[in-house]
GROMACS .gro file of N, CA and C in nm:
model
  453
    1MET      N    1   0.082  -0.132  -0.021
    1MET     CA    2  -0.034  -0.014   0.007
    1MET      C    3   0.107   0.113  -0.004
    2LEU      N    4   0.074   0.217  -0.124
    2LEU     CA    5   0.154   0.360  -0.103
    2LEU      C    6   0.130   0.422  -0.023
    3LYS      N    7   0.230   0.505   0.016
    3LYS     CA    8   0.174   0.606   0.170
    3LYS      C    9   0.228   0.752   0.111
    4GLU      N   10   0.221   0.826   0.172
    4GLU     CA   11   0.270   0.984   0.180
    4GLU      C   12   0.411   0.957   0.198
    5GLY      N   13   0.519   0.999   0.134
    5GLY     CA   14   0.659   1.023   0.157
    5GLY      C   15   0.730   0.908   0.069
    6ASP      N   16   0.624   0.813   0.020
    6ASP     CA   17   0.662   0.689  -0.062
    6ASP      C   18   0.740   0.709  -0.189
    7ALA      N   19   0.797   0.650  -0.247
    7ALA     CA   20   0.839   0.717  -0.394
    7ALA      C   21   0.738   0.662  -0.491
    8ALA      N   22   0.726   0.783  -0.581
    8ALA     CA   23   0.585   0.701  -0.679
    8ALA      C   24   0.654   0.627  -0.750
    9PRO      N   25   0.589   0.463  -0.805
    9PRO     CA   26   0.620   0.382  -0.901
    9PRO      C   27   0.635   0.411  -1.061
   10ASP      N   28   0.757   0.391  -1.089
   10ASP     CA   29   0.764   0.495  -1.213
   10ASP      C   30   0.701   0.347  -1.304
   11PHE      N   31   0.643   0.406  -1.447
   11PHE     CA   32   0.562   0.315  -1.481
   11PHE      C   33   0.596   0.372  -1.675
   12GLN      N   34   0.555   0.306  -1.783
   12GLN     CA   35   0.554   0.317  -1.928
   12GLN      C   36   0.417   0.306  -1.955
   13THR      N   37   0.318   0.362  -2.041
   13THR     CA   38   0.216   0.335  -2.051
   13THR      C   39   0.204   0.432  -2.207
   14ARG      N   40   0.063   0.424  -2.237
   14ARG     CA   41   0.054   0.495  -2.390
   14ARG      C   42  -0.093   0.580  -2.316
   15ASP      N   43  -0.053   0.698  -2.417
   15ASP     CA   44  -0.129   0.820  -2.364
   15ASP      C   45  -0.264   0.803  -2.520
   16GLU      N   46  -0.357   0.937  -2.529
   16GLU     CA   47  -0.473   0.870  -2.569
   16GLU      C   48  -0.419   0.894  -2.731
   17ASN      N   49  -0.283   0.893  -2.744
   17ASN     CA   50  -0.231   0.924  -2.932
   17ASN      C   51  -0.149   0.825  -2.914
   18GLY      N   52  -0.146   0.719  -2.837
   18GLY     CA   53  -0.041   0.636  -2.871
   18GLY      C   54   0.114   0.637  -2.842
   19ASN      N   55   0.132   0.760  -2.786
   19ASN     CA   56   0.293   0.775  -2.757
   19ASN      C   57   0.317   0.725  -2.631
   20GLU      N   58   0.430   0.668  -2.614
   20GLU     CA   59   0.490   0.615  -2.510
   20GLU      C   60   0.481   0.768  -2.355
   21VAL      N   61   0.459   0.699  -2.277
   21VAL     CA   62   0.468   0.795  -2.141
   21VAL      C   63   0.507   0.724  -2.045
   22LYS      N   64   0.626   0.830  -1.957
   22LYS     CA   65   0.713   0.744  -1.844
   22LYS      C   66   0.637   0.852  -1.741
   23LEU      N   67   0.605   0.822  -1.613
   23LEU     CA   68   0.634   0.912  -1.501
   23LEU      C   69   0.734   0.995  -1.490
   24SER      N   70   0.850   0.935  -1.483
   24SER     CA   71   0.955   0.993  -1.512
   24SER      C   72   1.028   1.100  -1.582
   25ASP      N   73   0.903   1.097  -1.702
   25ASP     CA   74   0.937   1.195  -1.791
   25ASP      C   75   0.897   1.337  -1.679
   26PHE      N   76   0.827   1.337  -1.628
   26PHE     CA   77   0.759   1.436  -1.536
   26PHE      C   78   0.837   1.508  -1.416
   27ARG      N   79   0.963   1.431  -1.397
   27ARG     CA   80   1.020   1.484  -1.283
   27ARG      C   81   1.081   1.627  -1.302
   28GLY      N   82   1.047   1.699  -1.167
   28GLY     CA   83   1.071   1.847  -1.166
   28GLY      C   84   0.922   1.882  -1.159
   29GLN      N   85   0.843   1.832  -1.206
   29GLN     CA   86   0.700   1.893  -1.198
   29GLN      C   87   0.646   1.834  -1.083
   30LYS      N   88   0.505   1.905  -1.062
   30LYS     CA   89   0.391   1.849  -0.973
   30LYS      C   90   0.303   1.738  -1.030
   31VAL      N   91   0.263   1.635  -1.025
   31VAL     CA   92   0.160   1.571  -1.102
   31VAL      C   93   0.055   1.507  -1.005
   32ALA      N   94  -0.045   1.537  -1.059
   32ALA     CA   95  -0.187   1.477  -1.004
   32ALA      C   96  -0.203   1.375  -1.071
   33LEU      N   97  -0.148   1.231  -1.055
   33LEU     CA   98  -0.184   1.104  -1.079
   33LEU      C   99  -0.333   1.077  -1.036
   34TYR      N  100  -0.436   1.080  -1.160
   34TYR     CA  101  -0.578   1.032  -1.097
   34TYR      C  102  -0.612   0.910  -1.193
   35PHE      N  103  -0.637   0.816  -1.097
   35PHE     CA  104  -0.720   0.686  -1.147
   35PHE      C  105  -0.878   0.716  -1.128
   36TYR      N  106  -0.945   0.608  -1.215
   36TYR     CA  107  -1.066   0.670  -1.243
   36TYR      C  108  -1.144   0.510  -1.335
   37PRO      N  109  -1.248   0.486  -1.244
   37PRO     CA  110  -1.250   0.353  -1.322
   37PRO      C  111  -1.298   0.342  -1.496
   38LYS      N  112  -1.385   0.456  -1.556
   38LYS     CA  113  -1.393   0.442  -1.683
   38LYS      C  114  -1.465   0.547  -1.753
   39ASP      N  115  -1.386   0.561  -1.889
   39ASP     CA  116  -1.422   0.718  -1.962
   39ASP      C  117  -1.603   0.695  -1.983
   40ASP      N  118  -1.632   0.843  -1.973
   40ASP     CA  119  -1.774   0.908  -1.992
   40ASP      C  120  -1.892   0.830  -1.937
   41THR      N  121  -1.886   0.786  -1.781
   41THR     CA  122  -1.967   0.749  -1.707
   41THR      C  123  -1.950   0.862  -1.579
   42PRO      N  124  -2.068   0.861  -1.536
   42PRO     CA  125  -2.113   0.962  -1.466
   42PRO      C  126  -2.015   1.055  -1.369
   43GLY      N  127  -1.990   0.949  -1.317
   43GLY     CA  128  -1.874   1.049  -1.171
   43GLY      C  129  -1.753   1.060  -1.231
   44CYS      N  130  -1.702   0.959  -1.349
   44CYS     CA  131  -1.634   0.988  -1.401
   44CYS      C  132  -1.597   1.122  -1.518
   45THR      N  133  -1.715   1.148  -1.543
   45THR     CA  134  -1.700   1.246  -1.647
   45THR      C  135  -1.694   1.387  -1.505
   46LYS      N  136  -1.760   1.395  -1.446
   46LYS     CA  137  -1.787   1.474  -1.366
   46LYS      C  138  -1.614   1.540  -1.306
   47GLU      N  139  -1.542   1.420  -1.266
   47GLU     CA  140  -1.432   1.431  -1.239
   47GLU      C  141  -1.313   1.517  -1.333
   48ALA      N  142  -1.338   1.447  -1.390
   48ALA     CA  143  -1.276   1.514  -1.563
   48ALA      C  144  -1.280   1.653  -1.587
   49CYS      N  145  -1.421   1.653  -1.573
   49CYS     CA  146  -1.460   1.797  -1.620
   49CYS      C  147  -1.415   1.937  -1.507
   50SER      N  148  -1.389   1.840  -1.378
   50SER     CA  149  -1.345   1.941  -1.244
   50SER      C  150  -1.216   1.958  -1.279
   51PHE      N  151  -1.163   1.869  -1.357
   51PHE     CA  152  -1.012   1.912  -1.373
   51PHE      C  153  -0.979   1.985  -1.512
   52ARG      N  154  -1.072   1.991  -1.577
   52ARG     CA  155  -1.086   2.061  -1.715
   52ARG      C  156  -1.096   2.210  -1.686
   53ASP      N  157  -1.207   2.239  -1.596
   53ASP     CA  158  -1.231   2.333  -1.572
   53ASP      C  159  -1.158   2.461  -1.531
   54ASN      N  160  -1.065   2.351  -1.437
   54ASN     CA  161  -0.972   2.391  -1.332
   54ASN      C  162  -0.831   2.420  -1.365
   55ASN      N  163  -0.817   2.393  -1.505
   55ASN     CA  164  -0.707   2.376  -1.610
   55ASN      C  165  -0.581   2.480  -1.595
   56SER      N  166  -0.620   2.582  -1.611
   56SER     CA  167  -0.594   2.711  -1.614
   56SER      C  168  -0.471   2.715  -1.507
   57THR      N  169  -0.572   2.726  -1.398
   57THR     CA  170  -0.530   2.694  -1.245
   57THR      C  171  -0.437   2.626  -1.205
   58LEU      N  172  -0.438   2.490  -1.252
   58LEU     CA  173  -0.349   2.422  -1.209
   58LEU      C  174  -0.217   2.460  -1.312
   59ALA      N  175  -0.244   2.442  -1.448
   59ALA     CA  176  -0.110   2.489  -1.479
   59ALA      C  177  -0.051   2.599  -1.397
   60GLU      N  178  -0.100   2.730  -1.380
   60GLU     CA  179  -0.038   2.824  -1.339
   60GLU      C  180   0.029   2.763  -1.221
   61ASN      N  181  -0.012   2.687  -1.145
   61ASN     CA  182   0.067   2.622  -1.034
   61ASN      C  183   0.152   2.505  -1.044
   62GLY      N  184   0.161   2.505  -1.171
   62GLY     CA  185   0.292   2.407  -1.195
   62GLY      C  186   0.284   2.241  -1.185
   63ILE      N  187   0.114   2.184  -1.183
   63ILE     CA  188   0.057   2.053  -1.184
   63ILE      C  189   0.019   2.020  -1.282
   64LYS      N  190   0.073   1.905  -1.320
   64LYS     CA  191   0.049   1.831  -1.443
   64LYS      C  192  -0.073   1.729  -1.402
   65VAL      N  193  -0.179   1.743  -1.465
   65VAL     CA  194  -0.297   1.653  -1.447
   65VAL      C  195  -0.273   1.504  -1.566
   66LEU      N  196  -0.250   1.400  -1.470
   66LEU     CA  197  -0.253   1.252  -1.581
   66LEU      C  198  -0.393   1.216  -1.529
   67GLY      N  199  -0.469   1.169  -1.608
   67GLY     CA  200  -0.601   1.040  -1.560
   67GLY      C  201  -0.566   0.906  -1.640
   68VAL      N  202  -0.595   0.815  -1.556
   68VAL     CA  203  -0.530   0.655  -1.598
   68VAL      C  204  -0.659   0.617  -1.553
   69SER      N  205  -0.720   0.502  -1.649
   69SER     CA  206  -0.798   0.386  -1.637
   69SER      C  207  -0.761   0.285  -1.746
   70LEU      N  208  -0.825   0.188  -1.708
   70LEU     CA  209  -0.846   0.067  -1.797
   70LEU      C  210  -0.859   0.077  -1.944
   71ASP      N  211  -0.957   0.167  -2.006
   71ASP     CA  212  -0.984   0.212  -2.147
   71ASP      C  213  -0.858   0.243  -2.242
   72ASP      N  214  -0.909   0.184  -2.344
   72ASP     CA  215  -0.799   0.173  -2.474
   72ASP      C  216  -0.813   0.332  -2.533
   73GLU      N  217  -0.700   0.355  -2.645
   73GLU     CA  218  -0.664   0.495  -2.663
   73GLU      C  219  -0.768   0.573  -2.723
   74ALA      N  220  -0.864   0.470  -2.821
   74ALA     CA  221  -0.975   0.550  -2.892
   74ALA      C  222  -1.087   0.584  -2.799
   75SER      N  223  -1.100   0.493  -2.675
   75SER     CA  224  -1.186   0.566  -2.623
   75SER      C  225  -1.148   0.663  -2.514
   76HIS      N  226  -1.022   0.681  -2.510
   76HIS     CA  227  -0.960   0.832  -2.451
   76HIS      C  228  -0.986   0.919  -2.552
   77GLN      N  229  -0.966   0.908  -2.661
   77GLN     CA  230  -0.989   1.013  -2.775
   77GLN      C  231  -1.122   1.039  -2.781
   78ALA      N  232  -1.249   0.933  -2.746
   78ALA     CA  233  -1.382   1.001  -2.746
   78ALA      C  234  -1.417   1.058  -2.638
   79PHE      N  235  -1.320   1.029  -2.536
   79PHE     CA  236  -1.380   1.133  -2.388
   79PHE      C  237  -1.328   1.251  -2.409
   80ILE      N  238  -1.208   1.245  -2.453
   80ILE     CA  239  -1.126   1.421  -2.447
   80ILE      C  240  -1.190   1.480  -2.560
   81SER      N  241  -1.245   1.440  -2.667
   81SER     CA  242  -1.309   1.540  -2.771
   81SER      C  243  -1.452   1.566  -2.744
   82LYS      N  244  -1.534   1.489  -2.637
   82LYS     CA  245  -1.703   1.490  -2.605
   82LYS      C  246  -1.670   1.592  -2.533
   83TYR      N  247  -1.590   1.614  -2.395
   83TYR     CA  248  -1.592   1.700  -2.310
   83TYR      C  249  -1.472   1.800  -2.333
   84ASN      N  250  -1.403   1.818  -2.417
   84ASN     CA  251  -1.294   1.899  -2.446
   84ASN      C  252  -1.209   1.937  -2.332
   85LEU      N  253  -1.130   1.794  -2.313
   85LEU     CA  254  -1.030   1.749  -2.190
   85LEU      C  255  -0.912   1.830  -2.254
   86PRO      N  256  -0.845   1.898  -2.170
   86PRO     CA  257  -0.704   1.925  -2.191
   86PRO      C  258  -0.610   1.870  -2.147
   87PHE      N  259  -0.619   1.786  -2.104
   87PHE     CA  260  -0.506   1.705  -2.029
   87PHE      C  261  -0.473   1.561  -2.097
   88THR      N  262  -0.415   1.486  -2.013
   88THR     CA  263  -0.328   1.356  -2.103
   88THR      C  264  -0.424   1.262  -1.992
   89LEU      N  265  -0.451   1.134  -2.069
   89LEU     CA  266  -0.536   1.047  -2.042
   89LEU      C  267  -0.437   0.931  -2.089
   90LEU      N  268  -0.421   0.826  -1.954
   90LEU     CA  269  -0.306   0.723  -2.001
   90LEU      C  270  -0.386   0.587  -1.995
   91SER      N  271  -0.370   0.509  -2.106
   91SER     CA  272  -0.471   0.409  -2.091
   91SER      C  273  -0.354   0.294  -2.040
   92ASP      N  274  -0.429   0.179  -1.942
   92ASP     CA  275  -0.363   0.136  -1.861
   92ASP      C  276  -0.437  -0.053  -1.882
   93THR      N  277  -0.464  -0.061  -2.072
   93THR     CA  278  -0.511  -0.207  -2.077
   93THR      C  279  -0.466  -0.337  -2.017
   94ASP      N  280  -0.344  -0.294  -1.955
   94ASP     CA  281  -0.297  -0.449  -1.924
   94ASP      C  282  -0.313  -0.409  -1.753
   95HIS      N  283  -0.347  -0.328  -1.699
   95HIS     CA  284  -0.365  -0.278  -1.556
   95HIS      C  285  -0.218  -0.303  -1.504
   96SER      N  286  -0.128  -0.278  -1.553
   96SER     CA  287   0.017  -0.285  -1.460
   96SER      C  288   0.054  -0.181  -1.389
   97VAL      N  289  -0.022  -0.061  -1.421
   97VAL     CA  290  -0.004   0.054  -1.365
   97VAL      C  291  -0.077   0.093  -1.254
   98SER      N  292  -0.208   0.066  -1.311
   98SER     CA  293  -0.301   0.023  -1.156
   98SER      C  294  -0.244  -0.063  -1.036
   99GLU      N  295  -0.217  -0.138  -1.105
   99GLU     CA  296  -0.141  -0.262  -0.986
   99GLU      C  297  -0.048  -0.206  -0.902
  100ALA      N  298   0.041  -0.137  -1.012
  100ALA     CA  299   0.160  -0.054  -0.908
  100ALA      C  300   0.113   0.037  -0.799
  101TYR      N  301   0.048   0.087  -0.825
  101TYR     CA  302  -0.053   0.180  -0.748
  101TYR      C  303  -0.127   0.106  -0.635
  102GLY      N  304  -0.167   0.027  -0.677
  102GLY     CA  305  -0.248  -0.033  -0.558
  102GLY      C  306  -0.427  -0.069  -0.572
  103VAL      N  307  -0.456   0.014  -0.720
  103VAL     CA  308  -0.571   0.051  -0.704
  103VAL      C  309  -0.664  -0.049  -0.803
  104TYR      N  310  -0.575  -0.171  -0.837
  104TYR     CA  311  -0.650  -0.232  -0.931
  104TYR      C  312  -0.679  -0.365  -0.820
  105GLY      N  313  -0.819  -0.398  -0.849
  105GLY     CA  314  -0.864  -0.517  -0.781
  105GLY      C  315  -1.030  -0.519  -0.788
  106GLU      N  316  -1.064  -0.596  -0.660
  106GLU     CA  317  -1.220  -0.633  -0.683
  106GLU      C  318  -1.323  -0.495  -0.630
  107GLN      N  319  -1.378  -0.473  -0.759
  107GLN     CA  320  -1.477  -0.350  -0.683
  107GLN      C  321  -1.632  -0.378  -0.710
  108THR      N  322  -1.684  -0.316  -0.605
  108THR     CA  323  -1.852  -0.348  -0.614
  108THR      C  324  -1.929  -0.218  -0.654
  109TRP      N  325  -2.030  -0.211  -0.742
  109TRP     CA  326  -2.119  -0.116  -0.785
  109TRP      C  327  -2.251  -0.178  -0.791
  110GLY      N  328  -2.335  -0.141  -0.656
  110GLY     CA  329  -2.446  -0.184  -0.654
  110GLY      C  330  -2.446  -0.343  -0.614
  111ASP      N  331  -2.489  -0.440  -0.624
  111ASP     CA  332  -2.479  -0.582  -0.607
  111ASP      C  333  -2.395  -0.629  -0.700
  112LYS      N  334  -2.307  -0.616  -0.765
  112LYS     CA  335  -2.231  -0.665  -0.916
  112LYS      C  336  -2.063  -0.660  -0.828
  113LYS      N  337  -2.002  -0.738  -0.853
  113LYS     CA  338  -1.847  -0.723  -0.821
  113LYS      C  339  -1.788  -0.774  -0.927
  114PHE      N  340  -1.673  -0.729  -0.966
  114PHE     CA  341  -1.613  -0.716  -1.086
  114PHE      C  342  -1.458  -0.672  -1.056
  115MET      N  343  -1.360  -0.690  -1.160
  115MET     CA  344  -1.213  -0.656  -1.121
  115MET      C  345  -1.210  -0.522  -1.208
  116GLY      N  346  -1.152  -0.422  -1.119
  116GLY     CA  347  -1.136  -0.260  -1.227
  116GLY      C  348  -1.034  -0.203  -1.130
  117VAL      N  349  -1.070  -0.071  -1.137
  117VAL     CA  350  -1.013   0.054  -1.126
  117VAL      C  351  -1.051   0.123  -0.982
  118ALA      N  352  -0.978   0.139  -0.890
  118ALA     CA  353  -1.065   0.221  -0.770
  118ALA      C  354  -1.056   0.361  -0.765
  119ARG      N  355  -1.102   0.452  -0.778
  119ARG     CA  356  -1.150   0.608  -0.831
  119ARG      C  357  -1.021   0.661  -0.676
  120LYS      N  358  -0.854   0.680  -0.705
  120LYS     CA  359  -0.812   0.743  -0.623
  120LYS      C  360  -0.659   0.805  -0.679
  121THR      N  361  -0.623   0.906  -0.600
  121THR     CA  362  -0.563   1.030  -0.673
  121THR      C  363  -0.423   1.032  -0.582
  122PHE      N  364  -0.284   1.050  -0.661
  122PHE     CA  365  -0.167   1.064  -0.593
  122PHE      C  366  -0.121   1.192  -0.633
  123LEU      N  367  -0.100   1.250  -0.578
  123LEU     CA  368   0.021   1.363  -0.580
  123LEU      C  369   0.128   1.363  -0.583
  124ILE      N  370   0.253   1.373  -0.662
  124ILE     CA  371   0.354   1.323  -0.689
  124ILE      C  372   0.403   1.460  -0.678
  125ASP      N  373   0.517   1.497  -0.604
  125ASP     CA  374   0.591   1.616  -0.593
  125ASP      C  375   0.683   1.613  -0.727
  126GLU      N  376   0.797   1.743  -0.706
  126GLU     CA  377   0.879   1.744  -0.791
  126GLU      C  378   1.020   1.595  -0.816
  127GLN      N  379   1.037   1.584  -0.690
  127GLN     CA  380   1.155   1.470  -0.676
  127GLN      C  381   1.090   1.330  -0.684
  128GLY      N  382   0.923   1.308  -0.745
  128GLY     CA  383   0.920   1.170  -0.746
  128GLY      C  384   0.854   1.111  -0.616
  129LYS      N  385   0.823   1.184  -0.538
  129LYS     CA  386   0.774   1.152  -0.415
  129LYS      C  387   0.646   1.123  -0.410
  130ILE      N  388   0.572   1.094  -0.354
  130ILE     CA  389   0.416   1.061  -0.317
  130ILE      C  390   0.392   1.163  -0.229
  131LYS      N  391   0.307   1.310  -0.232
  131LYS     CA  392   0.294   1.407  -0.149
  131LYS      C  393   0.159   1.365  -0.081
  132LYS      N  394   0.087   1.306  -0.105
  132LYS     CA  395  -0.088   1.310  -0.068
  132LYS      C  396  -0.136   1.196  -0.129
  133VAL      N  397  -0.236   1.114  -0.093
  133VAL     CA  398  -0.318   1.027  -0.118
  133VAL      C  399  -0.424   1.070  -0.091
  134PHE      N  400  -0.520   1.065  -0.197
  134PHE     CA  401  -0.665   1.088  -0.201
  134PHE      C  402  -0.743   0.943  -0.234
  135ASP      N  403  -0.809   0.890  -0.106
  135ASP     CA  404  -0.881   0.723  -0.117
  135ASP      C  405  -1.005   0.809  -0.133
  136LYS      N  406  -1.048   0.915  -0.121
  136LYS     CA  407  -1.202   0.957  -0.104
  136LYS      C  408  -1.190   1.067  -0.193
  137VAL      N  409  -1.251   1.073  -0.325
  137VAL     CA  410  -1.221   1.178  -0.413
  137VAL      C  411  -1.396   1.241  -0.414
  138ASN      N  412  -1.398   1.380  -0.384
  138ASN     CA  413  -1.535   1.481  -0.406
  138ASN      C  414  -1.527   1.502  -0.604
  139VAL      N  415  -1.602   1.427  -0.641
  139VAL     CA  416  -1.568   1.417  -0.811
  139VAL      C  417  -1.576   1.569  -0.858
  140GLU      N  418  -1.679   1.639  -0.783
  140GLU     CA  419  -1.693   1.761  -0.870
  140GLU      C  420  -1.667   1.868  -0.826
  141ALA      N  421  -1.554   1.883  -0.710
  141ALA     CA  422  -1.443   1.939  -0.647
  141ALA      C  423  -1.317   1.909  -0.649
  142HIS      N  424  -1.275   1.793  -0.711
  142HIS     CA  425  -1.149   1.718  -0.708
  142HIS      C  426  -1.014   1.846  -0.730
  143ALA      N  427  -1.046   1.888  -0.831
  143ALA     CA  428  -0.961   1.976  -0.861
  143ALA      C  429  -0.917   2.102  -0.770
  144ASP      N  430  -1.010   2.131  -0.698
  144ASP     CA  431  -1.001   2.221  -0.581
  144ASP      C  432  -0.917   2.129  -0.472
  145GLU      N  433  -0.952   2.036  -0.445
  145GLU     CA  434  -0.855   1.915  -0.306
  145GLU      C  435  -0.710   1.955  -0.368
  146VAL      N  436  -0.698   1.914  -0.498
  146VAL     CA  437  -0.572   1.891  -0.559
  146VAL      C  438  -0.487   2.004  -0.512
  147LEU      N  439  -0.547   2.122  -0.562
  147LEU     CA  440  -0.494   2.245  -0.547
  147LEU      C  441  -0.448   2.307  -0.406
  148ALA      N  442  -0.555   2.254  -0.374
  148ALA     CA  443  -0.548   2.285  -0.201
  148ALA      C  444  -0.435   2.223  -0.113
  149ALA      N  445  -0.429   2.074  -0.171
  149ALA     CA  446  -0.296   1.963  -0.067
  149ALA      C  447  -0.193   1.988  -0.159
  150PHE      N  448  -0.204   2.046  -0.255
  150PHE     CA  449  -0.056   2.117  -0.352
  150PHE      C  450   0.006   2.204  -0.263
  151GLY      N  451  -0.071   2.336  -0.229
  151GLY     CA  452  -0.054   2.466  -0.158
  151GLY      C  453  -0.036   2.571  -0.239
   0.00000   0.00000   0.00000
């Protein structure tokens, strides 16, 4: 279980355009690495739109937003296009990134159980250390939570 002060696990995966992305590419920057269950679903859309609506303030504060789900690149492209999302979405189709961060496992929705990603955010500082972990996310105000935590 990752906690504040731990080194953030590096990873390599693809963004919505098929480009290779590594967490280490962002060393020297603040990163909000947010895991979400699925593109274009109600809670995930509210969370993404919270980041979208606060993108300029996040950028002014030097915070790079990276969203991660199990969706593929085509799904991410459609989600970005539909909601005009100005940040990078990462495809974790083999759930290796989600497993490294401890967010992949059995989930429950209503009375259904399935393997998937838990909604969780890791704030990573310029040195690659985890500054804050959000286990409970307010999807409509998450960008504000991130800004407050990064100070």
